[in-house]
PDB file of C-alpha atoms in Angstrom:
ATOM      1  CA  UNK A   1      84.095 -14.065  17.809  1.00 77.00           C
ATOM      2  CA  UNK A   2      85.879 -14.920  14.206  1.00 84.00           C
ATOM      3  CA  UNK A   3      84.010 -11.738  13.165  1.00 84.00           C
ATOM      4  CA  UNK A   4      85.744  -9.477  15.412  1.00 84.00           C
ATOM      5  CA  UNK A   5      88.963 -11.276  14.925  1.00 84.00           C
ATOM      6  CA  UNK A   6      89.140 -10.475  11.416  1.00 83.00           C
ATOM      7  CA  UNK A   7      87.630  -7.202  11.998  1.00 81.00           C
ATOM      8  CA  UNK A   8      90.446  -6.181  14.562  1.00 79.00           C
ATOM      9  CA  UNK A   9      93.502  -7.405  12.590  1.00 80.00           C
ATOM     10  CA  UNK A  10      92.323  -5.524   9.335  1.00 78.00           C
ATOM     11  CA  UNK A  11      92.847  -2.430  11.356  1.00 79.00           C
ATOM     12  CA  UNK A  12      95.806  -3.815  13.473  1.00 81.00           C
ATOM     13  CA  UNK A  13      93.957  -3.509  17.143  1.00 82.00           C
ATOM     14  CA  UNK A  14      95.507  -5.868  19.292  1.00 88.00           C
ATOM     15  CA  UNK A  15      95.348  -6.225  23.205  1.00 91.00           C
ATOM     16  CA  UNK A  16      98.070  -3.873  23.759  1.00 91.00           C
ATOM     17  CA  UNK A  17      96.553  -1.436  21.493  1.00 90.00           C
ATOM     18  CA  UNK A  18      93.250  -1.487  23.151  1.00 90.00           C
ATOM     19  CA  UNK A  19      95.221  -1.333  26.737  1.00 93.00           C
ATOM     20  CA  UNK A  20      97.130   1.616  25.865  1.00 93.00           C
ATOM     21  CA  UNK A  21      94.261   3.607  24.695  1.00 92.00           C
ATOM     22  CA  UNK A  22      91.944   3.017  27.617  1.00 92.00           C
ATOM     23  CA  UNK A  23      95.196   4.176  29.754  1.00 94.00           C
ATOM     24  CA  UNK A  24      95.574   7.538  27.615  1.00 94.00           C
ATOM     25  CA  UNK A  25      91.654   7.645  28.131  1.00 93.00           C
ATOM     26  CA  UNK A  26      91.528   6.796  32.315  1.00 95.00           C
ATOM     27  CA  UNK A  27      89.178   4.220  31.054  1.00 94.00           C
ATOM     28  CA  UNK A  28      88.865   0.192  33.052  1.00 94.00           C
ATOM     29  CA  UNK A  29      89.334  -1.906  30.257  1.00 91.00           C
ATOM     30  CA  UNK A  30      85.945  -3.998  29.167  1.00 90.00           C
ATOM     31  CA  UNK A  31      86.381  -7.879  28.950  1.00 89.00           C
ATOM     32  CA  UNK A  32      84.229  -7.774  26.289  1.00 85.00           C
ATOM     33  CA  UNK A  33      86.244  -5.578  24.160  1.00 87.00           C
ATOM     34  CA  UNK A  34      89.116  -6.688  24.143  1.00 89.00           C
ATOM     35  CA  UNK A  35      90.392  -7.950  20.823  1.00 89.00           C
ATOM     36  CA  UNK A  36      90.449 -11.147  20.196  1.00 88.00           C
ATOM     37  CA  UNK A  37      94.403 -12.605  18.884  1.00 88.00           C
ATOM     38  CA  UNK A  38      95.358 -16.002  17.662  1.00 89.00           C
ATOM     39  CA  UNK A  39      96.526 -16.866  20.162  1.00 91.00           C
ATOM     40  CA  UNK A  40      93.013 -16.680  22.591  1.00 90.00           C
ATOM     41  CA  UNK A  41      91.246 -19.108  20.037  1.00 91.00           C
ATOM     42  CA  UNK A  42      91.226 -23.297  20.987  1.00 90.00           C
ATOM     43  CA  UNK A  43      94.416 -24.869  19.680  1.00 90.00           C
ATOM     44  CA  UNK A  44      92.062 -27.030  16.747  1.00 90.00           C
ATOM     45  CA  UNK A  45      91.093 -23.222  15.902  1.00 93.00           C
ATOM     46  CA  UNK A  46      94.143 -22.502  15.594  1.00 93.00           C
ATOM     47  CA  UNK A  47      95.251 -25.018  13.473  1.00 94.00           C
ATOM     48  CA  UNK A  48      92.511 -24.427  11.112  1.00 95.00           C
ATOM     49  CA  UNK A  49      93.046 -20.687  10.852  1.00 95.00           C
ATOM     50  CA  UNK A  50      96.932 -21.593   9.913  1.00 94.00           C
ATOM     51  CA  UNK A  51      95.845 -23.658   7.544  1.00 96.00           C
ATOM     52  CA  UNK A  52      92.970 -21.034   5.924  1.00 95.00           C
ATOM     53  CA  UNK A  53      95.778 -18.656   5.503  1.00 93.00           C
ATOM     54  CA  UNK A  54      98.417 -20.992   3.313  1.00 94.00           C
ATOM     55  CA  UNK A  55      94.970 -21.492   0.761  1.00 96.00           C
ATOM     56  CA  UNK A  56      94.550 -18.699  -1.995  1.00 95.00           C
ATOM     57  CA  UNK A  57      91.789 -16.144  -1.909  1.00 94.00           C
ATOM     58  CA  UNK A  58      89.608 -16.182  -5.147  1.00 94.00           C
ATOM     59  CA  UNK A  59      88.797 -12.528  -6.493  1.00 93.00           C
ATOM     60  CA  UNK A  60      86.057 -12.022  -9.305  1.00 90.00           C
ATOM     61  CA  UNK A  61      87.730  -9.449 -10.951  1.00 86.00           C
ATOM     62  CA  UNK A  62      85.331  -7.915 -12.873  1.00 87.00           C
ATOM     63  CA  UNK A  63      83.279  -7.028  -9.428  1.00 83.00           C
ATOM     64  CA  UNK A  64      85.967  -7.417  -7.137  1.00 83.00           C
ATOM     65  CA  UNK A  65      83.790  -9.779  -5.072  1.00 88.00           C
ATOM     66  CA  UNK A  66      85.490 -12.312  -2.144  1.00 89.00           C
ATOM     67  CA  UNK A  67      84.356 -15.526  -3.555  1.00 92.00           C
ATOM     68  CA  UNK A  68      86.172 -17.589  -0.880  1.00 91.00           C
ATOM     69  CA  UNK A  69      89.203 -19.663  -0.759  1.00 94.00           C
ATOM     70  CA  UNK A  70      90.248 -22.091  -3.372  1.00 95.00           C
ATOM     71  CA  UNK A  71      90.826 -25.472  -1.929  1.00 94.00           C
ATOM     72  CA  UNK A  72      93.070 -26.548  -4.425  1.00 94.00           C
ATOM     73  CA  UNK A  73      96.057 -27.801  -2.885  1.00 93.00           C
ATOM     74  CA  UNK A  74      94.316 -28.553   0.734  1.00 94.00           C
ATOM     75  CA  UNK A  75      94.940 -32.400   0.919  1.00 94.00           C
ATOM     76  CA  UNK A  76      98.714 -31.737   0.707  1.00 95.00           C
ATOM     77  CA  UNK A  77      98.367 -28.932   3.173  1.00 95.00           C
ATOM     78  CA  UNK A  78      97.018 -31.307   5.532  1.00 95.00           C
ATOM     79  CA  UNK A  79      99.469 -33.828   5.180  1.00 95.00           C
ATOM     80  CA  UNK A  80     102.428 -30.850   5.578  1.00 95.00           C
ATOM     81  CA  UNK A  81     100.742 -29.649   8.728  1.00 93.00           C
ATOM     82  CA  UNK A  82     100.445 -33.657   9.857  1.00 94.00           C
ATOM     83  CA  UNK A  83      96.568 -33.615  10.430  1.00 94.00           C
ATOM     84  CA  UNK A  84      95.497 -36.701  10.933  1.00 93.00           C
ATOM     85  CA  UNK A  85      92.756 -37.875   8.989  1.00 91.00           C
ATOM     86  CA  UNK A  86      90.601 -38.927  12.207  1.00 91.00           C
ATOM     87  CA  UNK A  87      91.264 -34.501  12.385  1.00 92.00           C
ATOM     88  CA  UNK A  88      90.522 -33.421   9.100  1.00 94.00           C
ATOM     89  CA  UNK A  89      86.978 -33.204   9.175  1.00 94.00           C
ATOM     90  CA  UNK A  90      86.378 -30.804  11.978  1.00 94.00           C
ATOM     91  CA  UNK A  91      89.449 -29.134  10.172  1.00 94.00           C
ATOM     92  CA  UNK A  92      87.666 -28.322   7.458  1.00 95.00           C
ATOM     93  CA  UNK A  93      84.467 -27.875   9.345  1.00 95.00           C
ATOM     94  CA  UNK A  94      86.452 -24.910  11.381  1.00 95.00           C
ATOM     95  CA  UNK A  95      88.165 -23.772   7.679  1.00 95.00           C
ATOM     96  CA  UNK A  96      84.632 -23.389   6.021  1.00 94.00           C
ATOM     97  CA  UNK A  97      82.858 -21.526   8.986  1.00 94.00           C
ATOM     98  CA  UNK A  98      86.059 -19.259   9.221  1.00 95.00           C
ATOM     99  CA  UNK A  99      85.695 -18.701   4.710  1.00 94.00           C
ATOM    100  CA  UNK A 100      82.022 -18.164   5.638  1.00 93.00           C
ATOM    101  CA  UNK A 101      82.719 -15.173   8.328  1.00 93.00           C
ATOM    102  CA  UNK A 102      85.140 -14.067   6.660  1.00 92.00           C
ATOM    103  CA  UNK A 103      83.364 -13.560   3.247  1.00 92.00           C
ATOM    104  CA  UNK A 104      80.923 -11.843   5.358  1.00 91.00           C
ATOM    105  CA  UNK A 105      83.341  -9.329   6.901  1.00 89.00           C
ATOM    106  CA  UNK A 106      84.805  -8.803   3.506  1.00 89.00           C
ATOM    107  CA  UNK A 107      81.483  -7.828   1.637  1.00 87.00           C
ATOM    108  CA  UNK A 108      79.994  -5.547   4.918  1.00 88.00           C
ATOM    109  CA  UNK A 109      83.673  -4.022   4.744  1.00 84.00           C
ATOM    110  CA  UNK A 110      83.621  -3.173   1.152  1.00 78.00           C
ATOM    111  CA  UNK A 111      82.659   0.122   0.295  1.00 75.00           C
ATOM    112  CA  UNK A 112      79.377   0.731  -1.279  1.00 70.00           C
ATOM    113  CA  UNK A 113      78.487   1.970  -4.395  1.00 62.00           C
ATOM    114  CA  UNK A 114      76.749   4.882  -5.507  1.00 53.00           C
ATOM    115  CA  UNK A 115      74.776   4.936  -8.441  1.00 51.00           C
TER     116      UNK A 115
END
């Protein structure tokens, strides 16, 4: 679900995208792909997701590997976005499991090298 997500706004597919090209095509649209948006995810998703995006991406950059968000800074976030601290743990459960599929999607999407 996040996997697609992330996969579908790197190339800017979004519903009406997908709707338009199964018109030009004569083609039923398939519940099962159509592209996720934010806005389809649980509002606690939601929430975490906004939050994910306000943290800063950490680059090696000697490899250019995704090593993940830095958390610096997240408390505050929090406390901006009002999450209550009865909320922040599944908060940051849904932040870490979105870092995780998205460090996935970043290393499959990265192109490989030849030797």
């Amino acid at each position: 679900m996040l996997y697609s997500y992330f996969q579908n706004a790197s190339l800017g597919v979004t519903k009406e995208t997908y709707f338009e090209i199964c018109e030009q095509l004569g083609t039923e649209p398939l519940e099962s792909e159509i592209p996720l948006e934010f806005d389809d995810f649980p509002d606690e998703l939601q929430q975490a997701l906004s939050i994910y995006y306000r943290l800063r991406d950490e680059w090696d950059g000697f490899n250019g590997v995704y090593l993940g968000k830095n958390f610096t800074g997240l408390g505050d976030i929090l406390d901006i976005y009002q999450v209550s601290k009865n909320e922040r743990q599944e908060v940051l459960d849904w932040i870490f499991v979105i870092d995780r599929v998205r460090s996935k999607y970043v290393a499959e999407s990265k192109p490989k090298e030849t030797k």
